[in-house]
PDB file of C-alpha atoms in Angstrom:
ATOM      1  CA  MET A 180    -186.801-113.958 123.990  1.00  0.00           C
ATOM      2  CA  LEU A 181    -185.385-117.456 123.820  1.00  0.00           C
ATOM      3  CA  LEU A 182    -187.730-118.914 126.440  1.00  0.00           C
ATOM      4  CA  ILE A 183    -190.826-117.798 124.532  1.00  0.00           C
ATOM      5  CA  ALA A 184    -189.373-119.199 121.302  1.00  0.00           C
ATOM      6  CA  LYS A 185    -188.897-122.517 123.134  1.00  0.00           C
ATOM      7  CA  GLY A 186    -192.572-122.557 124.136  1.00  0.00           C
ATOM      8  CA  TYR A 187    -192.354-121.166 127.675  1.00  0.00           C
ATOM      9  CA  ARG A 188    -194.872-118.706 129.093  1.00  0.00           C
ATOM     10  CA  ILE A 189    -193.412-116.017 131.323  1.00  0.00           C
ATOM     11  CA  ALA A 190    -195.106-116.131 134.731  1.00  0.00           C
ATOM     12  CA  ALA A 191    -193.097-113.308 136.318  1.00  0.00           C
ATOM     13  CA  ARG A 192    -190.196-110.950 135.684  1.00  0.00           C
ATOM     14  CA  ARG A 193    -188.006-109.377 138.354  1.00  0.00           C
ATOM     15  CA  TRP A 194    -190.132-111.040 141.037  1.00  0.00           C
ATOM     16  CA  LYS A 195    -189.027-109.702 144.426  1.00  0.00           C
ATOM     17  CA  THR A 196    -189.301-111.581 147.713  1.00  0.00           C
ATOM     18  CA  PRO A 197    -188.014-110.809 151.200  1.00  0.00           C
ATOM     19  CA  VAL A 198    -185.217-113.341 150.561  1.00  0.00           C
ATOM     20  CA  GLY A 199    -184.156-112.275 147.065  1.00  0.00           C
ATOM     21  CA  GLU A 200    -185.234-111.651 143.496  1.00  0.00           C
ATOM     22  CA  ILE A 201    -185.875-114.014 140.608  1.00  0.00           C
ATOM     23  CA  ASP A 202    -185.196-112.469 137.214  1.00  0.00           C
ATOM     24  CA  ILE A 203    -187.622-114.702 135.283  1.00  0.00           C
ATOM     25  CA  VAL A 204    -190.129-117.377 136.268  1.00  0.00           C
ATOM     26  CA  ALA A 205    -191.322-119.345 133.243  1.00  0.00           C
ATOM     27  CA  ARG A 206    -193.550-122.352 132.662  1.00  0.00           C
ATOM     28  CA  ARG A 207    -193.889-124.899 129.856  1.00  0.00           C
ATOM     29  CA  ARG A 208    -196.345-127.736 130.378  1.00  0.00           C
ATOM     30  CA  ARG A 209    -195.278-129.268 133.696  1.00  0.00           C
ATOM     31  CA  ASP A 210    -191.871-127.565 133.773  1.00  0.00           C
ATOM     32  CA  LEU A 211    -191.272-124.499 135.903  1.00  0.00           C
ATOM     33  CA  VAL A 212    -187.947-122.694 135.596  1.00  0.00           C
ATOM     34  CA  PHE A 213    -186.350-119.953 137.648  1.00  0.00           C
ATOM     35  CA  VAL A 214    -183.869-117.950 135.594  1.00  0.00           C
ATOM     36  CA  GLU A 215    -180.980-115.773 136.749  1.00  0.00           C
ATOM     37  CA  VAL A 216    -179.991-113.393 133.950  1.00  0.00           C
ATOM     38  CA  LYS A 217    -176.291-112.610 133.615  1.00  0.00           C
ATOM     39  CA  ALA A 218    -174.820-110.595 130.739  1.00  0.00           C
ATOM     40  CA  ARG A 219    -171.295-111.844 130.126  1.00  0.00           C
ATOM     41  CA  ALA A 220    -169.108-112.456 127.086  1.00  0.00           C
ATOM     42  CA  THR A 221    -169.435-116.237 127.352  1.00  0.00           C
ATOM     43  CA  LEU A 222    -171.793-118.767 128.884  1.00  0.00           C
ATOM     44  CA  ASP A 223    -168.965-120.026 131.101  1.00  0.00           C
ATOM     45  CA  ALA A 224    -168.278-116.516 132.391  1.00  0.00           C
ATOM     46  CA  ALA A 225    -171.969-116.060 133.176  1.00  0.00           C
ATOM     47  CA  ALA A 226    -172.160-119.393 135.016  1.00  0.00           C
ATOM     48  CA  GLU A 227    -169.024-118.609 137.003  1.00  0.00           C
ATOM     49  CA  SER A 228    -170.420-115.217 138.057  1.00  0.00           C
ATOM     50  CA  VAL A 229    -173.184-116.843 140.124  1.00  0.00           C
ATOM     51  CA  THR A 230    -171.662-117.331 143.567  1.00  0.00           C
ATOM     52  CA  GLU A 231    -172.660-119.983 146.084  1.00  0.00           C
ATOM     53  CA  ARG A 232    -174.434-117.289 148.095  1.00  0.00           C
ATOM     54  CA  GLY A 233    -176.257-116.195 144.934  1.00  0.00           C
ATOM     55  CA  LYS A 234    -177.359-119.776 144.285  1.00  0.00           C
ATOM     56  CA  GLN A 235    -178.706-120.021 147.835  1.00  0.00           C
ATOM     57  CA  ARG A 236    -180.613-116.752 147.336  1.00  0.00           C
ATOM     58  CA  ILE A 237    -182.163-118.036 144.110  1.00  0.00           C
ATOM     59  CA  VAL A 238    -183.196-121.302 145.777  1.00  0.00           C
ATOM     60  CA  ALA A 239    -184.715-119.425 148.723  1.00  0.00           C
ATOM     61  CA  ALA A 240    -186.636-117.118 146.385  1.00  0.00           C
ATOM     62  CA  ALA A 241    -187.825-120.116 144.313  1.00  0.00           C
ATOM     63  CA  GLU A 242    -189.059-121.834 147.481  1.00  0.00           C
ATOM     64  CA  PHE A 243    -190.880-118.616 148.381  1.00  0.00           C
ATOM     65  CA  TRP A 244    -192.526-118.640 144.921  1.00  0.00           C
ATOM     66  CA  LEU A 245    -193.546-122.289 145.264  1.00  0.00           C
ATOM     67  CA  ALA A 246    -195.060-121.663 148.702  1.00  0.00           C
ATOM     68  CA  GLY A 247    -197.325-118.986 147.245  1.00  0.00           C
ATOM     69  CA  HIS A 248    -198.045-120.743 143.931  1.00  0.00           C
ATOM     70  CA  PRO A 249    -198.699-124.423 144.664  1.00  0.00           C
TER      71      PRO A 249
END
């Protein structure tokens, strides 16, 4: 996995909340990242497949994570 190769530790996979799911939560030093996994032919196609509503869901789920993991 690319994140592990880059020095990240996986904190959670497919973490479900009442407001949505986060595919991967990873940490490296003081950085915490919330990853949405999209399998598409190109990076642009993957980025375009995340709708505004999807972005809001990811943010809400990340806030839920942060509330429980200060």
